[in-house]
Amino acid sequence: MNSNLQIAKIKKSIIKHIDAERPVLRELAMKIHSNPEQGLSEYKASGWLTEYLERSGFVIERGICGMPTAFRAVYGKGKPAIGLLAEYDALPGIGHACGHNLIGTIAVGAGVAAKAAVELFGGTVVVIGTPGEEVVGGKIPMAKKGAFSGLDAAILVHPEVEELATSNALACQNLTIEFFGKAAHASANAEKGINALEAMILAYNAINALRQHIRPTARIHGIITDGGQAANVVPDHSAAFFMVRAADDAYLDELQPRVINCFQGAAEATGARLEYKWDELRYSAMKMNHTLAQIYAENLAITGRVAFVPKAGPGSGSTDMGNVSQVVPAIHPMIAIAPRTISIHSKEFANAAASDAGFDGMSDGSKAVALTVTDLLANPELLVRIRDEFLRSP
Ligand SMILES: [Zn+2]
Ligand SMILES: [Zn+2]
């Protein structure tokens, strides 16, 4: 049994270490911010993050799961193994407007700081670089390939405008739709045409009709990406992109054929031919772990921040961290780096990700994670409780 005194002492030294490392982590976050790289092309960012970890004694494996910018960095050996997940991809055109430069530096900063806990209590800290969150949901194939399977817990801290100890997320699958009709003069020979746009409009309205009779937590939303080329030609092609979300995978399974029926009905009505394709990747809902979230919230409180611990329930958006949470107990805390009036994925948020408030969030987030790792390694019974909740949760 590790004494509370011993734990308190090591926590104090971790906080001191992160305060001393702040300029180095700040420079790292700034470099990634000023060199935004999109999903799966984050060569510089993954290079800088792994360099920092390697310099600090981590054993690095680059290009895991067949992704050149994914990595695994290990310190210590054996169980328990705690995973700290890093993201570092930027958005097209708007750079680090989701603040992933800070997610990367929070993970590596916490990993290096948690070395002291590994040395004292044993176990392993694993920093896992997960590319392409924004565009390809990089953690989805990584979870399928077992990248997170050996872990006892996984933590990813995301910058936001509010303080949360973890986040809910909806299951989500994308759908691409095409209708094929027959072109004809839209006035002179309309009777010879088959209108692919009419098929799409009918289907769009059928989705609206369906929406009234599904669970209010489910979401179906889409855009029409091709509605024809000229007003005097009957459109022989139309296309759309839809996203279908639900509070759990089972309801998403149930919803999918009902959504397709809307498109099939429109094909029948108009005579247009339907082609559709569900995206191969499915975002899973977030499996909540309140035990782990509570430990994070208590450690974050040491930095003076108060995190809300959300109840189980449907989320609003979707994240590939949901897929991680299905294979290992996981939390996805949000750390506030900007006022509530601004939104992520905005120019203002990109600025916040390179501001003093952003670096305060980075530093406090790193501390909360490293202190959480300390508790988990020092008190194995916490991991038993976390595992129990994982097995009980839907
Ligand atoms: Zn984002
Ligand atoms: Zn993000």
mmCIF file of C-alpha atoms and ligand atoms in Angstrom:
data_model
loop_
_atom_site.group_PDB
_atom_site.id
_atom_site.type_symbol
_atom_site.label_atom_id
_atom_site.label_comp_id
_atom_site.label_asym_id
_atom_site.label_seq_id
_atom_site.Cartn_x
_atom_site.Cartn_y
_atom_site.Cartn_z
ATOM 1 C CA MET A 1 0.000 0.000 0.000
ATOM 2 C CA ASN A 2 1.377 3.360 -0.972
ATOM 3 C CA SER A 3 1.077 6.014 1.644
ATOM 4 C CA ASN A 4 -0.890 9.159 0.985
ATOM 5 C CA LEU A 5 2.206 11.076 1.981
ATOM 6 C CA GLN A 6 4.245 9.391 -0.734
ATOM 7 C CA ILE A 7 1.562 10.164 -3.330
ATOM 8 C CA ALA A 8 1.269 13.789 -2.210
ATOM 9 C CA LYS A 9 5.039 14.203 -2.445
ATOM 10 C CA ILE A 10 5.268 12.827 -5.962
ATOM 11 C CA LYS A 11 2.283 14.912 -7.095
ATOM 12 C CA LYS A 12 4.042 18.032 -5.859
ATOM 13 C CA SER A 13 7.180 17.128 -7.809
ATOM 14 C CA ILE A 14 5.112 16.476 -10.976
ATOM 15 C CA ILE A 15 3.519 19.934 -10.759
ATOM 16 C CA LYS A 16 6.960 21.483 -10.300
ATOM 17 C CA HIS A 17 8.304 19.521 -13.274
ATOM 18 C CA ILE A 18 5.498 20.677 -15.600
ATOM 19 C CA ASP A 19 5.928 24.304 -14.489
ATOM 20 C CA ALA A 20 9.647 24.020 -15.338
ATOM 21 C CA GLU A 21 8.883 22.365 -18.726
ATOM 22 C CA ARG A 22 6.263 24.966 -19.719
ATOM 23 C CA PRO A 23 8.600 26.978 -22.014
ATOM 24 C CA VAL A 24 9.656 23.787 -23.857
ATOM 25 C CA LEU A 25 6.055 22.565 -24.224
ATOM 26 C CA ARG A 26 4.975 26.058 -25.262
ATOM 27 C CA GLU A 27 7.594 26.132 -28.015
ATOM 28 C CA LEU A 28 6.520 22.675 -29.172
ATOM 29 C CA ALA A 29 2.839 23.736 -29.273
ATOM 30 C CA MET A 30 3.761 26.949 -31.150
ATOM 31 C CA LYS A 31 5.830 25.050 -33.746
ATOM 32 C CA ILE A 32 2.917 22.684 -34.445
ATOM 33 C CA HIS A 33 0.508 25.644 -34.524
ATOM 34 C CA SER A 34 2.598 27.581 -37.048
ATOM 35 C CA ASN A 35 3.088 24.503 -39.250
ATOM 36 C CA PRO A 36 -0.478 23.191 -39.579
ATOM 37 C CA GLU A 37 -0.618 19.771 -41.238
ATOM 38 C CA GLN A 38 -3.816 18.007 -42.225
ATOM 39 C CA GLY A 39 -4.816 14.492 -41.211
ATOM 40 C CA LEU A 40 -2.346 11.711 -42.100
ATOM 41 C CA SER A 41 0.237 14.285 -43.251
ATOM 42 C CA GLU A 42 1.318 15.365 -39.772
ATOM 43 C CA TYR A 43 4.970 14.452 -40.409
ATOM 44 C CA LYS A 44 6.512 17.470 -38.695
ATOM 45 C CA ALA A 45 4.189 17.371 -35.671
ATOM 46 C CA SER A 46 4.599 13.640 -35.050
ATOM 47 C CA GLY A 47 8.360 14.080 -35.576
ATOM 48 C CA TRP A 48 8.617 16.874 -32.972
ATOM 49 C CA LEU A 49 6.414 15.093 -30.426
ATOM 50 C CA THR A 50 8.304 11.789 -30.707
ATOM 51 C CA GLU A 51 11.660 13.614 -30.529
ATOM 52 C CA TYR A 52 10.601 15.142 -27.208
ATOM 53 C CA LEU A 53 9.494 11.760 -25.869
ATOM 54 C CA GLU A 54 12.633 9.993 -27.121
ATOM 55 C CA ARG A 55 14.839 12.624 -25.508
ATOM 56 C CA SER A 56 12.992 11.905 -22.258
ATOM 57 C CA GLY A 57 13.707 8.170 -22.363
ATOM 58 C CA PHE A 58 10.577 6.789 -24.061
ATOM 59 C CA VAL A 59 10.965 3.880 -26.497
ATOM 60 C CA ILE A 60 9.349 4.964 -29.763
ATOM 61 C CA GLU A 61 7.654 2.966 -32.476
ATOM 62 C CA ARG A 62 6.780 5.138 -35.472
ATOM 63 C CA GLY A 63 4.261 4.427 -38.217
ATOM 64 C CA ILE A 64 2.106 1.992 -36.210
ATOM 65 C CA CYS A 65 -1.120 0.542 -37.682
ATOM 66 C CA GLY A 66 0.171 1.246 -41.180
ATOM 67 C CA MET A 67 -0.126 5.024 -40.657
ATOM 68 C CA PRO A 68 3.180 6.862 -41.131
ATOM 69 C CA THR A 69 2.258 9.648 -38.675
ATOM 70 C CA ALA A 70 0.893 7.391 -35.899
ATOM 71 C CA PHE A 71 3.217 6.415 -33.075
ATOM 72 C CA ARG A 72 3.533 4.603 -29.801
ATOM 73 C CA ALA A 73 5.954 5.786 -27.090
ATOM 74 C CA VAL A 74 6.480 3.580 -24.046
ATOM 75 C CA TYR A 75 8.031 4.236 -20.649
ATOM 76 C CA GLY A 76 8.216 1.481 -18.036
ATOM 77 C CA LYS A 77 7.036 -2.075 -18.359
ATOM 78 C CA GLY A 78 4.198 -4.369 -17.437
ATOM 79 C CA LYS A 79 0.780 -3.627 -15.966
ATOM 80 C CA PRO A 80 -0.975 -1.399 -15.335
ATOM 81 C CA ALA A 81 -0.596 0.412 -18.652
ATOM 82 C CA ILE A 82 -2.094 3.892 -18.964
ATOM 83 C CA GLY A 83 -2.554 5.385 -22.443
ATOM 84 C CA LEU A 84 -2.270 9.113 -23.082
ATOM 85 C CA LEU A 85 -3.618 9.921 -26.523
ATOM 86 C CA ALA A 86 -2.221 12.703 -28.692
ATOM 87 C CA GLU A 87 -3.806 14.384 -31.712
ATOM 88 C CA TYR A 88 -1.939 16.896 -33.854
ATOM 89 C CA ASP A 89 -3.845 17.333 -37.126
ATOM 90 C CA ALA A 90 -5.067 20.716 -38.368
ATOM 91 C CA LEU A 91 -8.144 21.770 -40.345
ATOM 92 C CA PRO A 92 -7.973 22.726 -44.016
ATOM 93 C CA GLY A 93 -7.684 26.486 -44.494
ATOM 94 C CA ILE A 94 -8.132 27.436 -40.843
ATOM 95 C CA GLY A 95 -5.134 25.693 -39.245
ATOM 96 C CA HIS A 96 -5.249 24.648 -35.592
ATOM 97 C CA ALA A 97 -8.807 25.892 -35.040
ATOM 98 C CA CYS A 98 -9.574 22.734 -33.040
ATOM 99 C CA GLY A 99 -6.475 23.210 -30.856
ATOM 100 C CA HIS A 100 -4.986 19.780 -31.584
ATOM 101 C CA ASN A 101 -1.508 21.295 -31.195
ATOM 102 C CA LEU A 102 -2.379 21.483 -27.477
ATOM 103 C CA ILE A 103 -3.800 17.927 -27.351
ATOM 104 C CA GLY A 104 -0.402 16.685 -28.556
ATOM 105 C CA THR A 105 1.604 18.712 -26.061
ATOM 106 C CA ILE A 106 -0.728 17.888 -23.146
ATOM 107 C CA ALA A 107 -0.185 14.172 -23.831
ATOM 108 C CA VAL A 108 3.600 14.323 -24.161
ATOM 109 C CA GLY A 109 3.974 16.803 -21.284
ATOM 110 C CA ALA A 110 1.910 14.538 -19.018
ATOM 111 C CA GLY A 111 3.692 11.392 -20.229
ATOM 112 C CA VAL A 112 7.137 12.754 -19.426
ATOM 113 C CA ALA A 113 5.980 14.138 -16.064
ATOM 114 C CA ALA A 114 4.391 10.790 -15.146
ATOM 115 C CA LYS A 115 7.779 9.012 -15.476
ATOM 116 C CA ALA A 116 8.365 9.767 -11.793
ATOM 117 C CA ALA A 117 5.203 7.838 -10.862
ATOM 118 C CA VAL A 118 6.221 4.896 -13.094
ATOM 119 C CA GLU A 119 9.611 4.735 -11.396
ATOM 120 C CA LEU A 120 8.090 4.710 -7.928
ATOM 121 C CA PHE A 121 4.976 2.568 -8.379
ATOM 122 C CA GLY A 122 5.781 0.497 -11.505
ATOM 123 C CA GLY A 123 3.606 -0.026 -14.569
ATOM 124 C CA THR A 124 3.771 1.664 -17.950
ATOM 125 C CA VAL A 125 2.816 4.986 -19.424
ATOM 126 C CA VAL A 126 2.136 4.846 -23.160
ATOM 127 C CA VAL A 127 1.766 7.960 -25.296
ATOM 128 C CA ILE A 128 -0.094 7.051 -28.487
ATOM 129 C CA GLY A 129 -0.027 9.401 -31.458
ATOM 130 C CA THR A 130 -3.386 9.228 -33.248
ATOM 131 C CA PRO A 131 -3.409 11.075 -36.591
ATOM 132 C CA GLY A 132 -6.224 12.385 -38.746
ATOM 133 C CA GLU A 133 -9.006 12.934 -36.173
ATOM 134 C CA GLU A 134 -10.722 15.600 -38.264
ATOM 135 C CA VAL A 135 -10.801 13.937 -41.652
ATOM 136 C CA VAL A 136 -10.508 10.191 -41.342
ATOM 137 C CA GLY A 137 -11.215 9.310 -37.697
ATOM 138 C CA GLY A 138 -7.712 7.836 -37.355
ATOM 139 C CA LYS A 139 -8.504 6.097 -34.062
ATOM 140 C CA ILE A 140 -11.210 3.967 -35.726
ATOM 141 C CA PRO A 141 -8.793 1.804 -37.764
ATOM 142 C CA MET A 142 -6.270 1.995 -34.914
ATOM 143 C CA ALA A 143 -8.851 0.601 -32.454
ATOM 144 C CA LYS A 144 -9.719 -2.170 -34.955
ATOM 145 C CA LYS A 145 -6.043 -3.064 -35.236
ATOM 146 C CA GLY A 146 -5.701 -3.343 -31.461
ATOM 147 C CA ALA A 147 -3.608 -0.198 -30.842
ATOM 148 C CA PHE A 148 -5.392 0.447 -27.511
ATOM 149 C CA SER A 149 -6.194 -3.110 -26.443
ATOM 150 C CA GLY A 150 -3.421 -3.613 -23.885
ATOM 151 C CA LEU A 151 -4.296 -0.465 -21.943
ATOM 152 C CA ASP A 152 -6.050 -0.276 -18.569
ATOM 153 C CA ALA A 153 -7.241 3.291 -19.211
ATOM 154 C CA ALA A 154 -6.986 5.911 -21.950
ATOM 155 C CA ILE A 155 -7.124 9.701 -21.592
ATOM 156 C CA LEU A 156 -7.318 12.474 -24.204
ATOM 157 C CA VAL A 157 -7.729 16.114 -23.150
ATOM 158 C CA HIS A 158 -9.247 18.441 -25.786
ATOM 159 C CA PRO A 159 -9.193 22.260 -25.638
ATOM 160 C CA GLU A 160 -12.648 23.836 -25.518
ATOM 161 C CA VAL A 161 -14.481 26.815 -24.042
ATOM 162 C CA GLU A 162 -15.749 24.849 -21.058
ATOM 163 C CA GLU A 163 -14.344 22.559 -18.394
ATOM 164 C CA LEU A 164 -15.558 18.952 -18.602
ATOM 165 C CA ALA A 165 -14.138 15.832 -16.958
ATOM 166 C CA THR A 166 -15.255 13.758 -19.945
ATOM 167 C CA SER A 167 -17.597 14.094 -22.936
ATOM 168 C CA ASN A 168 -20.523 12.222 -24.387
ATOM 169 C CA ALA A 169 -20.474 11.400 -28.082
ATOM 170 C CA LEU A 170 -22.984 9.976 -30.555
ATOM 171 C CA ALA A 171 -22.380 7.019 -32.832
ATOM 172 C CA CYS A 172 -22.193 8.267 -36.424
ATOM 173 C CA GLN A 173 -21.944 6.880 -39.928
ATOM 174 C CA ASN A 174 -21.738 8.837 -43.163
ATOM 175 C CA LEU A 175 -23.786 8.035 -46.227
ATOM 176 C CA THR A 176 -23.132 8.963 -49.863
ATOM 177 C CA ILE A 177 -26.143 8.998 -52.172
ATOM 178 C CA GLU A 178 -26.454 9.179 -55.946
ATOM 179 C CA PHE A 179 -29.521 9.115 -58.168
ATOM 180 C CA PHE A 180 -29.211 8.415 -61.897
ATOM 181 C CA GLY A 181 -31.993 9.672 -64.170
ATOM 182 C CA LYS A 182 -32.264 10.552 -67.845
ATOM 183 C CA ALA A 183 -31.513 13.938 -69.390
ATOM 184 C CA ALA A 184 -34.015 15.619 -71.703
ATOM 185 C CA HIS A 185 -35.073 19.157 -72.607
ATOM 186 C CA ALA A 186 -36.749 20.332 -69.402
ATOM 187 C CA SER A 187 -39.559 22.083 -71.282
ATOM 188 C CA ALA A 188 -39.791 20.724 -74.827
ATOM 189 C CA ASN A 189 -39.300 17.012 -74.016
ATOM 190 C CA ALA A 190 -39.751 16.764 -70.256
ATOM 191 C CA GLU A 191 -41.797 13.575 -70.659
ATOM 192 C CA LYS A 192 -38.701 11.821 -72.021
ATOM 193 C CA GLY A 193 -36.635 12.618 -68.935
ATOM 194 C CA ILE A 194 -36.134 11.017 -65.535
ATOM 195 C CA ASN A 195 -35.425 13.684 -62.953
ATOM 196 C CA ALA A 196 -32.641 12.725 -60.549
ATOM 197 C CA LEU A 197 -33.028 16.013 -58.644
ATOM 198 C CA GLU A 198 -36.734 15.354 -57.984
ATOM 199 C CA ALA A 199 -35.742 11.980 -56.568
ATOM 200 C CA MET A 200 -33.295 13.681 -54.221
ATOM 201 C CA ILE A 201 -35.812 16.350 -53.111
ATOM 202 C CA LEU A 202 -38.430 13.658 -52.427
ATOM 203 C CA ALA A 203 -35.910 11.670 -50.405
ATOM 204 C CA TYR A 204 -34.842 14.811 -48.525
ATOM 205 C CA ASN A 205 -38.450 15.446 -47.556
ATOM 206 C CA ALA A 206 -38.982 11.787 -46.676
ATOM 207 C CA ILE A 207 -36.035 12.120 -44.246
ATOM 208 C CA ASN A 208 -37.785 15.156 -42.748
ATOM 209 C CA ALA A 209 -40.944 13.082 -42.311
ATOM 210 C CA LEU A 210 -38.970 10.248 -40.729
ATOM 211 C CA ARG A 211 -37.182 12.590 -38.345
ATOM 212 C CA GLN A 212 -40.396 13.232 -36.384
ATOM 213 C CA HIS A 213 -40.662 9.576 -35.476
ATOM 214 C CA ILE A 214 -37.184 8.684 -34.358
ATOM 215 C CA ARG A 215 -35.660 9.094 -30.896
ATOM 216 C CA PRO A 216 -34.956 12.770 -30.256
ATOM 217 C CA THR A 217 -31.308 11.951 -29.509
ATOM 218 C CA ALA A 218 -30.732 10.639 -33.040
ATOM 219 C CA ARG A 219 -29.667 12.996 -35.804
ATOM 220 C CA ILE A 220 -29.956 12.830 -39.587
ATOM 221 C CA HIS A 221 -28.540 15.718 -41.557
ATOM 222 C CA GLY A 222 -27.198 16.156 -45.043
ATOM 223 C CA ILE A 223 -26.429 18.330 -48.023
ATOM 224 C CA ILE A 224 -27.159 18.007 -51.721
ATOM 225 C CA THR A 225 -23.831 18.109 -53.520
ATOM 226 C CA ASP A 226 -25.133 17.810 -57.086
ATOM 227 C CA GLY A 227 -28.537 19.075 -58.179
ATOM 228 C CA GLY A 228 -28.022 19.243 -61.948
ATOM 229 C CA GLN A 229 -26.144 21.484 -64.336
ATOM 230 C CA ALA A 230 -28.669 23.623 -66.192
ATOM 231 C CA ALA A 231 -32.268 24.647 -65.541
ATOM 232 C CA ASN A 232 -33.339 23.697 -69.067
ATOM 233 C CA VAL A 233 -31.982 20.152 -68.800
ATOM 234 C CA VAL A 234 -33.731 17.455 -66.747
ATOM 235 C CA PRO A 235 -31.001 16.514 -64.243
ATOM 236 C CA ASP A 236 -29.753 13.017 -65.011
ATOM 237 C CA HIS A 237 -27.635 12.926 -61.879
ATOM 238 C CA SER A 238 -27.939 14.112 -58.306
ATOM 239 C CA ALA A 239 -25.777 13.447 -55.287
ATOM 240 C CA ALA A 240 -25.902 14.041 -51.541
ATOM 241 C CA PHE A 241 -23.881 13.473 -48.416
ATOM 242 C CA PHE A 242 -25.675 12.572 -45.189
ATOM 243 C CA MET A 243 -24.619 11.895 -41.624
ATOM 244 C CA VAL A 244 -26.696 9.627 -39.414
ATOM 245 C CA ARG A 245 -26.110 9.701 -35.662
ATOM 246 C CA ALA A 246 -27.576 7.847 -32.706
ATOM 247 C CA ALA A 247 -26.966 7.503 -28.984
ATOM 248 C CA ASP A 248 -25.728 3.944 -29.426
ATOM 249 C CA ASP A 249 -24.640 1.522 -32.114
ATOM 250 C CA ALA A 250 -27.781 -0.603 -31.774
ATOM 251 C CA TYR A 251 -30.103 2.319 -32.586
ATOM 252 C CA LEU A 252 -27.832 3.414 -35.419
ATOM 253 C CA ASP A 253 -28.163 -0.137 -36.840
ATOM 254 C CA GLU A 254 -31.949 0.168 -36.559
ATOM 255 C CA LEU A 255 -32.025 3.605 -38.176
ATOM 256 C CA GLN A 256 -29.904 2.796 -41.214
ATOM 257 C CA PRO A 257 -32.469 0.733 -43.200
ATOM 258 C CA ARG A 258 -35.179 3.323 -42.383
ATOM 259 C CA VAL A 259 -32.986 6.053 -43.858
ATOM 260 C CA ILE A 260 -32.279 3.978 -46.963
ATOM 261 C CA ASN A 261 -36.037 3.359 -47.372
ATOM 262 C CA CYS A 262 -36.501 7.128 -47.827
ATOM 263 C CA PHE A 263 -34.138 7.060 -50.791
ATOM 264 C CA GLN A 264 -35.526 3.811 -52.196
ATOM 265 C CA GLY A 265 -39.074 5.168 -52.026
ATOM 266 C CA ALA A 266 -37.992 8.253 -53.969
ATOM 267 C CA ALA A 267 -36.310 6.041 -56.582
ATOM 268 C CA GLU A 268 -39.570 4.077 -57.010
ATOM 269 C CA ALA A 269 -41.622 7.243 -57.316
ATOM 270 C CA THR A 270 -39.447 8.908 -59.943
ATOM 271 C CA GLY A 271 -37.917 5.983 -61.808
ATOM 272 C CA ALA A 272 -34.394 7.214 -61.011
ATOM 273 C CA ARG A 273 -31.822 4.586 -60.082
ATOM 274 C CA LEU A 274 -30.393 4.781 -56.574
ATOM 275 C CA GLU A 275 -26.824 4.052 -55.570
ATOM 276 C CA TYR A 276 -25.722 4.475 -51.999
ATOM 277 C CA LYS A 277 -22.680 3.710 -49.896
ATOM 278 C CA TRP A 278 -22.275 3.745 -46.157
ATOM 279 C CA ASP A 279 -18.822 4.887 -45.131
ATOM 280 C CA GLU A 280 -16.643 1.965 -44.040
ATOM 281 C CA LEU A 281 -15.749 3.787 -40.830
ATOM 282 C CA ARG A 282 -18.301 4.151 -38.085
ATOM 283 C CA TYR A 283 -17.802 6.468 -35.133
ATOM 284 C CA SER A 284 -18.922 4.677 -31.986
ATOM 285 C CA ALA A 285 -20.768 6.350 -29.134
ATOM 286 C CA MET A 286 -18.688 7.301 -26.108
ATOM 287 C CA LYS A 287 -18.877 4.730 -23.339
ATOM 288 C CA MET A 288 -18.753 6.873 -20.216
ATOM 289 C CA ASN A 289 -16.477 6.094 -17.289
ATOM 290 C CA HIS A 290 -17.412 8.265 -14.320
ATOM 291 C CA THR A 291 -14.932 6.637 -11.974
ATOM 292 C CA LEU A 292 -12.043 7.731 -14.186
ATOM 293 C CA ALA A 293 -13.656 11.117 -14.929
ATOM 294 C CA GLN A 294 -14.019 11.768 -11.196
ATOM 295 C CA ILE A 295 -10.326 11.027 -10.549
ATOM 296 C CA TYR A 296 -9.401 13.423 -13.372
ATOM 297 C CA ALA A 297 -11.748 16.122 -11.976
ATOM 298 C CA GLU A 298 -10.208 15.821 -8.504
ATOM 299 C CA ASN A 299 -6.704 16.183 -9.909
ATOM 300 C CA LEU A 300 -7.691 19.065 -12.169
ATOM 301 C CA ALA A 301 -9.054 20.824 -9.073
ATOM 302 C CA ILE A 302 -5.475 20.978 -7.762
ATOM 303 C CA THR A 303 -4.763 23.448 -10.596
ATOM 304 C CA GLY A 304 -7.734 25.572 -9.477
ATOM 305 C CA ARG A 305 -10.064 24.521 -12.294
ATOM 306 C CA VAL A 306 -13.500 23.037 -11.650
ATOM 307 C CA ALA A 307 -14.624 20.444 -14.212
ATOM 308 C CA PHE A 308 -18.229 19.396 -14.645
ATOM 309 C CA VAL A 309 -18.657 15.601 -14.723
ATOM 310 C CA PRO A 310 -21.360 14.911 -17.335
ATOM 311 C CA LYS A 311 -23.909 12.155 -16.684
ATOM 312 C CA ALA A 312 -24.328 9.201 -18.994
ATOM 313 C CA GLY A 313 -26.470 10.213 -21.912
ATOM 314 C CA PRO A 314 -26.308 11.009 -25.570
ATOM 315 C CA GLY A 315 -23.713 13.411 -26.880
ATOM 316 C CA SER A 316 -24.129 16.126 -29.428
ATOM 317 C CA GLY A 317 -21.204 15.461 -31.747
ATOM 318 C CA SER A 318 -19.133 12.422 -32.567
ATOM 319 C CA THR A 319 -15.460 11.604 -32.067
ATOM 320 C CA ASP A 320 -13.154 8.693 -32.849
ATOM 321 C CA MET A 321 -12.381 8.624 -29.105
ATOM 322 C CA GLY A 322 -15.789 6.890 -28.883
ATOM 323 C CA ASN A 323 -14.255 3.872 -30.633
ATOM 324 C CA VAL A 324 -11.382 3.877 -28.123
ATOM 325 C CA SER A 325 -13.910 3.975 -25.243
ATOM 326 C CA GLN A 326 -15.528 0.768 -26.554
ATOM 327 C CA VAL A 327 -12.319 -1.250 -26.143
ATOM 328 C CA VAL A 328 -10.743 0.339 -23.061
ATOM 329 C CA PRO A 329 -12.023 2.534 -20.205
ATOM 330 C CA ALA A 330 -11.547 6.068 -21.523
ATOM 331 C CA ILE A 331 -12.278 9.707 -20.825
ATOM 332 C CA HIS A 332 -12.294 12.716 -23.154
ATOM 333 C CA PRO A 333 -12.054 15.785 -20.889
ATOM 334 C CA MET A 334 -12.387 19.314 -22.233
ATOM 335 C CA ILE A 335 -10.149 22.061 -20.917
ATOM 336 C CA ALA A 336 -11.229 25.694 -21.230
ATOM 337 C CA ILE A 337 -8.815 27.926 -23.173
ATOM 338 C CA ALA A 338 -11.175 30.645 -24.452
ATOM 339 C CA PRO A 339 -14.373 32.490 -23.484
ATOM 340 C CA ARG A 340 -17.705 30.728 -24.006
ATOM 341 C CA THR A 341 -18.713 33.271 -26.638
ATOM 342 C CA ILE A 342 -16.398 31.746 -29.226
ATOM 343 C CA SER A 343 -16.664 28.383 -30.976
ATOM 344 C CA ILE A 344 -14.155 25.695 -31.847
ATOM 345 C CA HIS A 345 -13.340 25.453 -35.565
ATOM 346 C CA SER A 346 -13.188 29.266 -35.760
ATOM 347 C CA LYS A 347 -10.360 31.696 -36.435
ATOM 348 C CA GLU A 348 -10.738 32.990 -32.856
ATOM 349 C CA PHE A 349 -10.251 29.504 -31.456
ATOM 350 C CA ALA A 350 -7.151 29.012 -33.634
ATOM 351 C CA ASN A 351 -5.754 32.180 -32.020
ATOM 352 C CA ALA A 352 -6.657 30.879 -28.551
ATOM 353 C CA ALA A 353 -4.690 27.683 -29.261
ATOM 354 C CA ALA A 354 -1.556 29.836 -29.501
ATOM 355 C CA SER A 355 -2.341 32.234 -26.639
ATOM 356 C CA ASP A 356 -1.336 32.435 -22.981
ATOM 357 C CA ALA A 357 -4.797 31.085 -22.050
ATOM 358 C CA GLY A 358 -4.084 28.168 -24.414
ATOM 359 C CA PHE A 359 -0.740 27.483 -22.747
ATOM 360 C CA ASP A 360 -2.360 27.725 -19.290
ATOM 361 C CA GLY A 361 -4.822 25.049 -20.466
ATOM 362 C CA MET A 362 -1.945 22.977 -21.826
ATOM 363 C CA SER A 363 -0.032 23.205 -18.577
ATOM 364 C CA ASP A 364 -3.052 22.517 -16.306
ATOM 365 C CA GLY A 365 -4.255 19.716 -18.602
ATOM 366 C CA SER A 366 -0.814 18.074 -18.498
ATOM 367 C CA LYS A 367 -0.801 18.333 -14.716
ATOM 368 C CA ALA A 368 -4.288 16.849 -14.313
ATOM 369 C CA VAL A 369 -3.391 13.929 -16.595
ATOM 370 C CA ALA A 370 -0.001 13.208 -14.987
ATOM 371 C CA LEU A 371 -1.560 13.382 -11.502
ATOM 372 C CA THR A 372 -4.357 11.040 -12.631
ATOM 373 C CA VAL A 373 -1.743 8.589 -13.931
ATOM 374 C CA THR A 374 -0.048 8.807 -10.533
ATOM 375 C CA ASP A 375 -3.273 7.860 -8.716
ATOM 376 C CA LEU A 376 -3.915 4.958 -11.095
ATOM 377 C CA LEU A 377 -0.413 3.529 -10.743
ATOM 378 C CA ALA A 378 -0.304 4.058 -6.965
ATOM 379 C CA ASN A 379 -3.769 2.579 -6.261
ATOM 380 C CA PRO A 380 -4.467 -0.486 -8.423
ATOM 381 C CA GLU A 381 -7.888 -0.831 -6.750
ATOM 382 C CA LEU A 382 -8.956 2.311 -8.646
ATOM 383 C CA LEU A 383 -8.337 0.448 -11.893
ATOM 384 C CA VAL A 384 -10.484 -2.430 -10.645
ATOM 385 C CA ARG A 385 -13.356 0.027 -10.049
ATOM 386 C CA ILE A 386 -12.760 1.627 -13.457
ATOM 387 C CA ARG A 387 -12.814 -1.812 -15.103
ATOM 388 C CA ASP A 388 -16.019 -2.764 -13.235
ATOM 389 C CA GLU A 389 -17.788 0.342 -14.505
ATOM 390 C CA PHE A 390 -16.487 -0.330 -18.033
ATOM 391 C CA LEU A 391 -17.949 -3.848 -17.957
ATOM 392 C CA ARG A 392 -21.282 -2.621 -16.545
ATOM 393 C CA SER A 393 -21.755 0.384 -18.864
ATOM 394 C CA PRO A 394 -23.842 0.058 -22.004
HETATM 395 ZN ZN ZN B 1 -12.398 19.525 -34.542
HETATM 396 ZN ZN ZN B 2 -10.796 18.394 -32.153
#
